[in-house]
Structure formats: C-alpha cells, structure tokens
Coordinates of C-alpha atoms and ligand atoms in Angstrom, one line a residue:
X108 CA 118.2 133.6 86.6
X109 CA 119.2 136.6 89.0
X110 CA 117.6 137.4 92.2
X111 CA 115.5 140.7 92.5
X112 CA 116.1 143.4 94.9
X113 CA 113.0 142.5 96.5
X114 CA 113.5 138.3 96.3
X115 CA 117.0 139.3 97.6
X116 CA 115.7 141.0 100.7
X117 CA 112.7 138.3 101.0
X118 CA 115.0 135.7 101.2
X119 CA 118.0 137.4 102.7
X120 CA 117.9 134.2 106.0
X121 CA 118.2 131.5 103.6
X122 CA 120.3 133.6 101.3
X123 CA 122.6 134.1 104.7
X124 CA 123.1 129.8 104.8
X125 CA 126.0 128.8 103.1
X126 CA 124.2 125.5 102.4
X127 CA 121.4 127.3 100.3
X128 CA 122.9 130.9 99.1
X129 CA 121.8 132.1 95.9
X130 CA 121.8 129.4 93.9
X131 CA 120.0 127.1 96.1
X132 CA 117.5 130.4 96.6
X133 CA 117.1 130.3 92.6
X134 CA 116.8 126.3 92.7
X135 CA 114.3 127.1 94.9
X136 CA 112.1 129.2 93.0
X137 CA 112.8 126.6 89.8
X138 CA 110.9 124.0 91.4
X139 CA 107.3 123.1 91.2
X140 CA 106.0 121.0 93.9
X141 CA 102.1 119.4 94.2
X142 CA 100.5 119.2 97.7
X143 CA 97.6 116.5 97.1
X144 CA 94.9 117.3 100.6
X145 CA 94.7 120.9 101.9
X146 CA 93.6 120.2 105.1
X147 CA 95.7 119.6 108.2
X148 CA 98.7 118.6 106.7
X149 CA 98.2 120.5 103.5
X150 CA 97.6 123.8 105.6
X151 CA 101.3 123.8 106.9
X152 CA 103.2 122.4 104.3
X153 CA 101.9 124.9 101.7
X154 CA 102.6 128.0 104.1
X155 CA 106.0 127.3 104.9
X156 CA 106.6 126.4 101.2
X157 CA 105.2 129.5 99.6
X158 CA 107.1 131.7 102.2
X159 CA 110.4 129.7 101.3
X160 CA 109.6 130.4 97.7
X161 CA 108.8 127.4 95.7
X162 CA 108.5 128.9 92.8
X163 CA 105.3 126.5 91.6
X164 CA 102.9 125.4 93.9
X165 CA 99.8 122.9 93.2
X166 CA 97.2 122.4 95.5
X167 CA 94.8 119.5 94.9
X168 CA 91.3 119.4 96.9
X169 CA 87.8 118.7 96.2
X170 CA 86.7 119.7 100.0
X171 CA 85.5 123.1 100.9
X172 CA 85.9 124.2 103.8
X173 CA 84.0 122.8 106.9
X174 CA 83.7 124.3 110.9
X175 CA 85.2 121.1 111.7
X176 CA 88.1 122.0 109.9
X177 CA 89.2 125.1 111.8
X178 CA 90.3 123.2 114.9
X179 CA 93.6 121.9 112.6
X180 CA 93.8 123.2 109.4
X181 CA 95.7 126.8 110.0
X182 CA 95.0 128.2 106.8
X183 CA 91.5 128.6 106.5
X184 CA 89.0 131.1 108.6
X185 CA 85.7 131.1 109.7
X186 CA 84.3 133.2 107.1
X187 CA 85.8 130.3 104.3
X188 CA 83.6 127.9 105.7
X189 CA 81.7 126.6 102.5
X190 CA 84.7 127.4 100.3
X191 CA 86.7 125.5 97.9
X192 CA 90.0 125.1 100.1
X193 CA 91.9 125.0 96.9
X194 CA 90.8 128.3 96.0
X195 CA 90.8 129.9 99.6
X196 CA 94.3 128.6 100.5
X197 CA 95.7 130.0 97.0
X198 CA 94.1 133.5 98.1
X199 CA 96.0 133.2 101.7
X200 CA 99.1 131.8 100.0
X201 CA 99.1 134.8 97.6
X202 CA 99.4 137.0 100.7
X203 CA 101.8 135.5 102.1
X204 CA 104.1 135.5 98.4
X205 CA 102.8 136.9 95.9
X206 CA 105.6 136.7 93.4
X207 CA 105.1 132.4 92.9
X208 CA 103.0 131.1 90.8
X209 CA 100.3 128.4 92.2
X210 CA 97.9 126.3 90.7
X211 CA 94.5 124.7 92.1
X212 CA 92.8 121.3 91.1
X213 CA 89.7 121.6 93.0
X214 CA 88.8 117.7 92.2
X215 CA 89.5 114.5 94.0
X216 CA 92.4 112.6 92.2
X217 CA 91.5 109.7 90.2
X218 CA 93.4 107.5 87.5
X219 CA 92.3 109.5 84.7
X220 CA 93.2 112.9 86.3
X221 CA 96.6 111.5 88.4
X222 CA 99.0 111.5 85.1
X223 CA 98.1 114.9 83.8
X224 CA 97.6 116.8 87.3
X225 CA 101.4 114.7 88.8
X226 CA 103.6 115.3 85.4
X227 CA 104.3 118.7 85.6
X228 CA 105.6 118.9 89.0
X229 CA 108.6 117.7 90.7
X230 CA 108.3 116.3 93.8
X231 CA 104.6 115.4 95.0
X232 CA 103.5 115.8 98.8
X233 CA 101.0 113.0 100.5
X234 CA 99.1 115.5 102.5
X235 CA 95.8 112.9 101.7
X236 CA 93.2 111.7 104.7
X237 CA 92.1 108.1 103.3
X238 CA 94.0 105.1 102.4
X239 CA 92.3 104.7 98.6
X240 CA 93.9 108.0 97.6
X241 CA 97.3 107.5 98.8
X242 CA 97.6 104.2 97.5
X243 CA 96.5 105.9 93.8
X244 CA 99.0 108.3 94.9
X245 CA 101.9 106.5 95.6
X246 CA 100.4 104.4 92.0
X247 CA 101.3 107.5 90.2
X248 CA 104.5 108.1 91.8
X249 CA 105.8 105.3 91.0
X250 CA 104.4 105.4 87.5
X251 CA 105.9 108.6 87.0
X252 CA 108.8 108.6 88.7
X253 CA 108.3 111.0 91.1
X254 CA 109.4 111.3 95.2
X255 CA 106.2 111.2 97.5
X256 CA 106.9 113.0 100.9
X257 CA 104.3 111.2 103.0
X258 CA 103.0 112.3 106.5
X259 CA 99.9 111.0 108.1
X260 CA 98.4 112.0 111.4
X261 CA 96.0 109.8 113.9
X262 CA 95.1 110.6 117.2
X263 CA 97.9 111.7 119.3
X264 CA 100.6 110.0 116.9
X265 CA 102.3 111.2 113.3
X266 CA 104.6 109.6 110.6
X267 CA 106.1 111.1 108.5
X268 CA 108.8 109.7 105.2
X269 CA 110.0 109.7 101.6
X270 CA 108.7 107.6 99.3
X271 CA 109.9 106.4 95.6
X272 CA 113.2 107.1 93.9
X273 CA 116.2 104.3 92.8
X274 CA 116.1 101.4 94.7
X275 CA 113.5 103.0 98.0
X276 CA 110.5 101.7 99.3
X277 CA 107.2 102.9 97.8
X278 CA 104.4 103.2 100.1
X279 CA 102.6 99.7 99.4
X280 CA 106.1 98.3 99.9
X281 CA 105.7 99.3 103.6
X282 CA 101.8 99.1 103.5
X283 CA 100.8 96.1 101.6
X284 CA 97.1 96.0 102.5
X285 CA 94.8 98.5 101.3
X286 CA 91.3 97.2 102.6
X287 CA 90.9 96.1 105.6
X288 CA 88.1 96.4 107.8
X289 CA 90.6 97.6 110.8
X290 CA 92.3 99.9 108.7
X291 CA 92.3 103.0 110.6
X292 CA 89.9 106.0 109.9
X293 CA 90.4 109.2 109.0
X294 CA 91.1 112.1 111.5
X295 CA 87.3 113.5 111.1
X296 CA 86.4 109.8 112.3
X297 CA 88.9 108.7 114.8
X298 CA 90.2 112.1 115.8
X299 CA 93.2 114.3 115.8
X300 CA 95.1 116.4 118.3
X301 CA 94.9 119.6 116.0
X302 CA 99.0 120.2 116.5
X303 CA 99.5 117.1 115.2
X304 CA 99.2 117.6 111.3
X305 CA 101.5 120.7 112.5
X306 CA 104.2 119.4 113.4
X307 CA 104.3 116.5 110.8
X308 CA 103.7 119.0 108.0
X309 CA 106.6 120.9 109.4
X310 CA 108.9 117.7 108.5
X311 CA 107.7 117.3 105.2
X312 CA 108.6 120.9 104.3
X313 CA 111.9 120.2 105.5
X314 CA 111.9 117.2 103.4
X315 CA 110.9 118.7 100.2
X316 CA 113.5 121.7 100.8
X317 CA 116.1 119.3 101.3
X318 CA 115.4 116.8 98.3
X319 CA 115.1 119.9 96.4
X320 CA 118.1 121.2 97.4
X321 CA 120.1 117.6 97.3
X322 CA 121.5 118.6 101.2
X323 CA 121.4 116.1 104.2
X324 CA 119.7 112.9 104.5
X325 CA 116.2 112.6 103.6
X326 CA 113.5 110.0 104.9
X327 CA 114.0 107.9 102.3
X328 CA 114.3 104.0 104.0
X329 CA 113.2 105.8 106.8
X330 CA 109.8 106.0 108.5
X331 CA 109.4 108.8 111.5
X332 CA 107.3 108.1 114.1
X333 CA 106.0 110.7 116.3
X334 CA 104.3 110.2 119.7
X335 CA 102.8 113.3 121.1
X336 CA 101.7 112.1 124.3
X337 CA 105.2 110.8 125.2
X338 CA 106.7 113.3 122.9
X339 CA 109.2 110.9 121.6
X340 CA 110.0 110.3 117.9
X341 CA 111.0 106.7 116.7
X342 CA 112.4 105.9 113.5
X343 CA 112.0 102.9 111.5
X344 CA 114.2 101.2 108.7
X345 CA 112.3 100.6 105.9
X346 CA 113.0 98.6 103.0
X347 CA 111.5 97.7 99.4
X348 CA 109.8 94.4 99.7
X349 CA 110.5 92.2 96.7
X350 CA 107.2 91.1 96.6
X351 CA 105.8 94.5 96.1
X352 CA 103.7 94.7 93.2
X353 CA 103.7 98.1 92.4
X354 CA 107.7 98.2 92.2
X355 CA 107.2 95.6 90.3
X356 CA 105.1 96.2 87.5
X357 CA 104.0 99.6 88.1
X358 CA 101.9 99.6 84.5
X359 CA 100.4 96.5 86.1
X360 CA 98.7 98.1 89.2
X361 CA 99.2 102.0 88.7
X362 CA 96.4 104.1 88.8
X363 CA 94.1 101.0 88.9
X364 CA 90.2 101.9 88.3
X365 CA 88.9 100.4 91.4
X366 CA 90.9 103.2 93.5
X367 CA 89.8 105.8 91.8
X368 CA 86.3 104.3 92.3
X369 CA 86.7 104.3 95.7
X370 CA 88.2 108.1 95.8
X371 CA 85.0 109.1 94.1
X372 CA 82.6 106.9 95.8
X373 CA 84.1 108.6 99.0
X374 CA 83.5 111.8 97.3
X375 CA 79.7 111.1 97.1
X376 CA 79.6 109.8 100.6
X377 CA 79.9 106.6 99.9
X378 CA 83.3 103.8 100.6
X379 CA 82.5 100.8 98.4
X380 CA 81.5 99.6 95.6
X381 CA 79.6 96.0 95.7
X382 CA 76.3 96.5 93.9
X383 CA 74.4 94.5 96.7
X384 CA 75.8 96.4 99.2
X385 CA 76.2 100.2 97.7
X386 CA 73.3 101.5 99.7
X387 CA 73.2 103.9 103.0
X388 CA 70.4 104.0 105.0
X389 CA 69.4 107.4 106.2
X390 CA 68.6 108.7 110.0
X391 CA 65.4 109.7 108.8
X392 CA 64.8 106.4 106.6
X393 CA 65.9 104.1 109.8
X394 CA 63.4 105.8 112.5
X395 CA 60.6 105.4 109.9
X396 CA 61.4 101.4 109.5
X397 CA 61.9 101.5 112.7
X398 CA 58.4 102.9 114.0
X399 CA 57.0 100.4 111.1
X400 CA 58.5 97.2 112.7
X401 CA 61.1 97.3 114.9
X402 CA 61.6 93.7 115.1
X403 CA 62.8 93.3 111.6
X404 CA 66.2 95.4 112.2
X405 CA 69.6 94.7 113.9
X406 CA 71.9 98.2 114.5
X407 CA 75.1 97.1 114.9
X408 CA 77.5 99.9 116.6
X409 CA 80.8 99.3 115.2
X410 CA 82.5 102.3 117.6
X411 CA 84.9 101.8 120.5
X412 CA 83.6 101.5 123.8
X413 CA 85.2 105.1 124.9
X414 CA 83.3 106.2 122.2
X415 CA 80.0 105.6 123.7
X416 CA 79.9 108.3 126.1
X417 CA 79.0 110.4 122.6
X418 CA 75.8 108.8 122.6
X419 CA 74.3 105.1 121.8
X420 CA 71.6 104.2 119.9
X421 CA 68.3 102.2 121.2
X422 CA 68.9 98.9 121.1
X423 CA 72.1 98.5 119.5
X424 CA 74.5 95.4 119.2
X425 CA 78.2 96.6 120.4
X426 CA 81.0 95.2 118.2
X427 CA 83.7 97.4 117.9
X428 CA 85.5 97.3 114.7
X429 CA 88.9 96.4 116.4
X430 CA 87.4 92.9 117.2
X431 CA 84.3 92.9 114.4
X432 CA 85.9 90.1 112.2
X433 CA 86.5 87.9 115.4
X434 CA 82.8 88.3 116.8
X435 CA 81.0 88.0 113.8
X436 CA 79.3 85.0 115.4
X437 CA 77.1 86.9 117.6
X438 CA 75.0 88.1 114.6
X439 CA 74.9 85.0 112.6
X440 CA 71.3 84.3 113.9
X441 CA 70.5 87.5 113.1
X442 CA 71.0 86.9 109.3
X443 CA 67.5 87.0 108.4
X444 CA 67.0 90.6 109.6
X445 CA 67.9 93.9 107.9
X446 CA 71.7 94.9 109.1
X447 CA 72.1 98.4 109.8
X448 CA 75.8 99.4 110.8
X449 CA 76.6 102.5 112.2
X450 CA 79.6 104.3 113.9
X451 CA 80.2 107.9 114.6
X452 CA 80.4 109.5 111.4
X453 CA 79.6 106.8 108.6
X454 CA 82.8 106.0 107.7
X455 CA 84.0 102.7 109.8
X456 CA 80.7 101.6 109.1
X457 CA 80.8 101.6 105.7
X458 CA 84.1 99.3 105.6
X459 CA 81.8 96.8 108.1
X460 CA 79.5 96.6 105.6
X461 CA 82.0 96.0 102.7
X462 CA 83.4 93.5 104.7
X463 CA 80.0 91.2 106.1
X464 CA 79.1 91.8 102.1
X465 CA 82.3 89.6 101.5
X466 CA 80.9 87.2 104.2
X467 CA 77.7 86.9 102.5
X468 CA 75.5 88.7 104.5
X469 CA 72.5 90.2 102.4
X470 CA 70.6 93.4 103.0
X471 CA 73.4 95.6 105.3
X472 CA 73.4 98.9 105.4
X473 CA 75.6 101.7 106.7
X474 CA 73.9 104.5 108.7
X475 CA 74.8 107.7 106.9
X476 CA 76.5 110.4 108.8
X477 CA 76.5 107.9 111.7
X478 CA 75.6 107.9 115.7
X479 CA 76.3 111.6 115.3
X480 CA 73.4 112.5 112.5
X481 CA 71.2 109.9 114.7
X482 CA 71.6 112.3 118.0
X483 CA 71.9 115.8 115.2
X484 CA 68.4 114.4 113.8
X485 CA 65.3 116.7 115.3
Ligands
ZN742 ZN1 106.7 99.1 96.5

C-alpha cells in the first residue's frame, strides 16, 4: 500500500511526525474501528477519526436525532432533527473524508447482533449512554477479544480508559454492579455540561490512534478522571479483580439475554423487565385516575431536591433516589394504594420501580416521560 498524492498532501502533519510517518499513515488507514453511541461522545470521536483517516469506520445507533441533542453532540444540525444519527453522521463524516469507507448499524446492540456487528473491526469505542449496553459491550469485548476505549460523561465530570487486552481490567472488573437503583442516569436525565463529552471524546481518539499505532502508554490499568468544575484530572490504578466473572468465564456471562432485554426494553421506553411491574403509567392516564379518585394514589418523586425548582407535582411524596432504599419506610403504609413513581424524564423512575418490585410492592408504576411530560401535558 502507497500513499496517494492526494492522501499524501491530506495527511502531510502526521506524515511530518517521525512517530507516525508513512507507515503509521498507512496503518492508519488499515484499521477499522466501531464507535457504538453517536451522540456526545460519538460526535467527537468519529470526527477527529475520519479526518485522521481510519480507513474503516462503524457507527452503531438506533437514535435519531433529537433538539435536545444539539446542545452536545457537534455533529448533527438542526435540520437532522428526526434523522437516523447513523446515517446523518456518515453524510457529515463523508465531508469531512471522503476517501474512507464507513459503515452504519442504525439498531441498538443486543446479544444476537454484538458478535456479527464487533468481529470485523479492530478496536471498539464505548461512546454508549446507559449502563445495560456497556456491560453487553464490554461482554463482547471480552468475548471477542477486542480493546474497549471507554469514556463516559456526567454532569460536570468525565472518565475516560482502556478496557480488555492480556492480563487488563475489563469494565465489570472495575464496575461490578450493574443494577442498582443509585446507579447514575444518563446525561438526558441527570444532565451534562455540553463540552464535556468533548473533551473526553478527544482522549479516546487519542487512545485509539495510539493503540493503533502501538506508541506511548495507553489507559489500559488506568482510569482518567476529569473534573471540569476544578479542572483537574485524577488518575486511578486499576486492576483485574479475580473475582470478575466475565474474565473469568467470558462464554459464561457474555452477551447474556437479560442485557440485551434491557437494551431493547430501553429502546421501547421502557428499563425492566418483571412482568408485574413492566407497565408505565401515562400523564394523560394518571390525571384521569386521578380526577376518578384521588385518594387511591401515592406519587412518589424520586428527583433531587435541586431538581424541584423544574416543577413538582400535586401532592407528591419526596424521596430522592440517592436515599430511596434507606427511606422506604415512609411508604410502607401506603402499600395498599396504587404507586406511581416519577422523576424528571422517566428514567430514575423506572429503576425505583424495578427496585420496590424486588421489595414486594404490587401495583407501581413509573410516570412515562416524567415531571417534565406532567408540566409539557396541555
Ligand atoms: Zn473483568
């Protein structure tokens, strides 16, 4: 393989660093890497690898593209609101290179779909927004021996490492539970400083360059912490845990069926999957029982108290989710009444009502698209 005149003139600044040159330039374009989430994080780290020329991109979403969106993810514009982002970002990608190749999987990832969408690619980025995907993720990683460049973004704060290869930590080795009611929400429920999934992103493009490329040190062992309100990185040893069941026996626990029930349950708005407790209760459907007897229902708001000054419901019970499993008392003697839990988008919620399911609580149900489609509802 020979470089072009015009991949020669394209690349000319990496071409220019004796660490990369034209071999590492033709390496480069070689390699096929698989960017699973093109939202925040997958906005960045597909950009910057497209214009460094990774010869095969993939890009896995089932999302279109949503107004919400716009305040983070870079690559998308108004006018793609209601788009597939797959398909949008491989337009905009296109524009930016045309001469690489790039593929789209407009679906959510699932155990049936993981080993046929992961195999053909090299190293796979964790550019995900929920816990059930990246655990399937990392599953499959680990199944097929593949690298996982993982970033995540909350809030103000970012991490950012390397997941897999001989003798590293996988991702459950460092994040053994998977389904707790705390676990923290997803950026479109607990928030996000849009620059955040930017400058996270950033790392993991440098990462996959560099494991590409075999130069420096990457993250592997290492977790990267990123504060952007005291704009200080930490970094964290991390080591495979013995106990790890997926490094274990990955056949054992890869691509188990009750993740990929939860990715698609997710997908059709809902986050569990306990028959008793598989419903949501509509804004519409809760004013009308409501109105019929009021009396008979207990609204539990499972946001946290700076969250109220978005709005509170009529006559709602205030247990924030940080402290829901140690106040569960205070609804015991409501146990005879129908349990509606809501927060601000529907998603916290629905892991409050997984988890009082597990206590035994009957007849809960999560308020779909939460406080926010209460005050949205005319
Ligand atoms: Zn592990």
């Amino acid at each position: 393989m020979t470089l072009s005149e015009a991949e020669y003139e394209r690349y000319t600044p990496h071409l220019l660093l004796p660490q990369i040159g034209v071999t590492g330039q033709e390496k480069l374009l070689r390699s096929k890497v698989l960017i699973v989430g093109m939202g925040g994080l997958g906005s960045p780290v597909s950009l910057y690898l497209a214009a460094a020329g990774i010869g095969t991109l993939g890009l896995m979403d089932y999302d279109t593209v949503a107004v919400s969106n716009l305040q983070r993810q870079v690559l998308y514009r108004l006018s793609d609101v209601g788009k597939r982002k797959a398909e949008v970002a491989k337009e905009k990608l296109a524009e930016v290179n045309p001469d690489i190749h790039i593929h789209t999987y407009c679906e959510w990832l699932t155990a049936d779909n993981a080993k046929d969408v992961l195999s053909p690619y090299d190293f796979i980025v964790d550019a995900t927004d929920n816990f059930n995907t990246r655990y399937l993720l990392n599953d499959a990683c680990l199944l097929l021996n593949k690298m996982m460049i993982h970033g995540s973004v909350f809030q103000f704060e970012g991490q950012v490492s390397v997941f897999g290869g001989r003798g590293q930590p996988c991702y459950r080795c460092v994040y053994p539970n998977s389904h707790h009611p705390k676990a923290i929400p997803n950026c479109t429920e607990g928030g996000v400083l849009g620059m955040l999934p930017g400058i996270i992103g950033m790392v993991q493009a440098v990462e996959v360059i560099k494991l590409i490329l075999g130069l420096g040190e990457s993250l592997c062992g290492r977790l990267l912490l990123y504060d952007g309100l005291t704009a200080k990185w930490q970094e964290l040893q991390v080591s495979k845990n013995k106990t790890c069941p997926a490094c274990r026996d990955p056949l054992a626990i890869s691509l188990k069926k009750e993740y990929s029930a939860l990715c698609r349950t997710r997908a059709e708005g809902r986050g569990h999957n306990s028959p008793s407790c598989r419903e949501e209760v509509t804004v519409h459907e809760l004013k009308q029982a409501l109105d019929n007897n009021k009396e008979s229902i207990l609204i539990i708001d499972v946001r946290e108290p700076h969250e109220y000054q978005l709005g509170c419901m009529p006559n709602a019970v205030f247990i924030p989710m940080s402290r829901f499993p140690t106040h569960l008392h205070s609804i015991i003697n409501h146990s005879e009444k129908q349990i509606v839990v809501a927060c601000q988008f529907g998603v916290r919620s629905q892991k409050a009502v997984q988890f009082l399911c597990d206590k035994g609580f009957k007849n809960v149900r999560s308020l779909k698209g939460g406080v926010h489609a209460w005050f949205s509802f005319k």
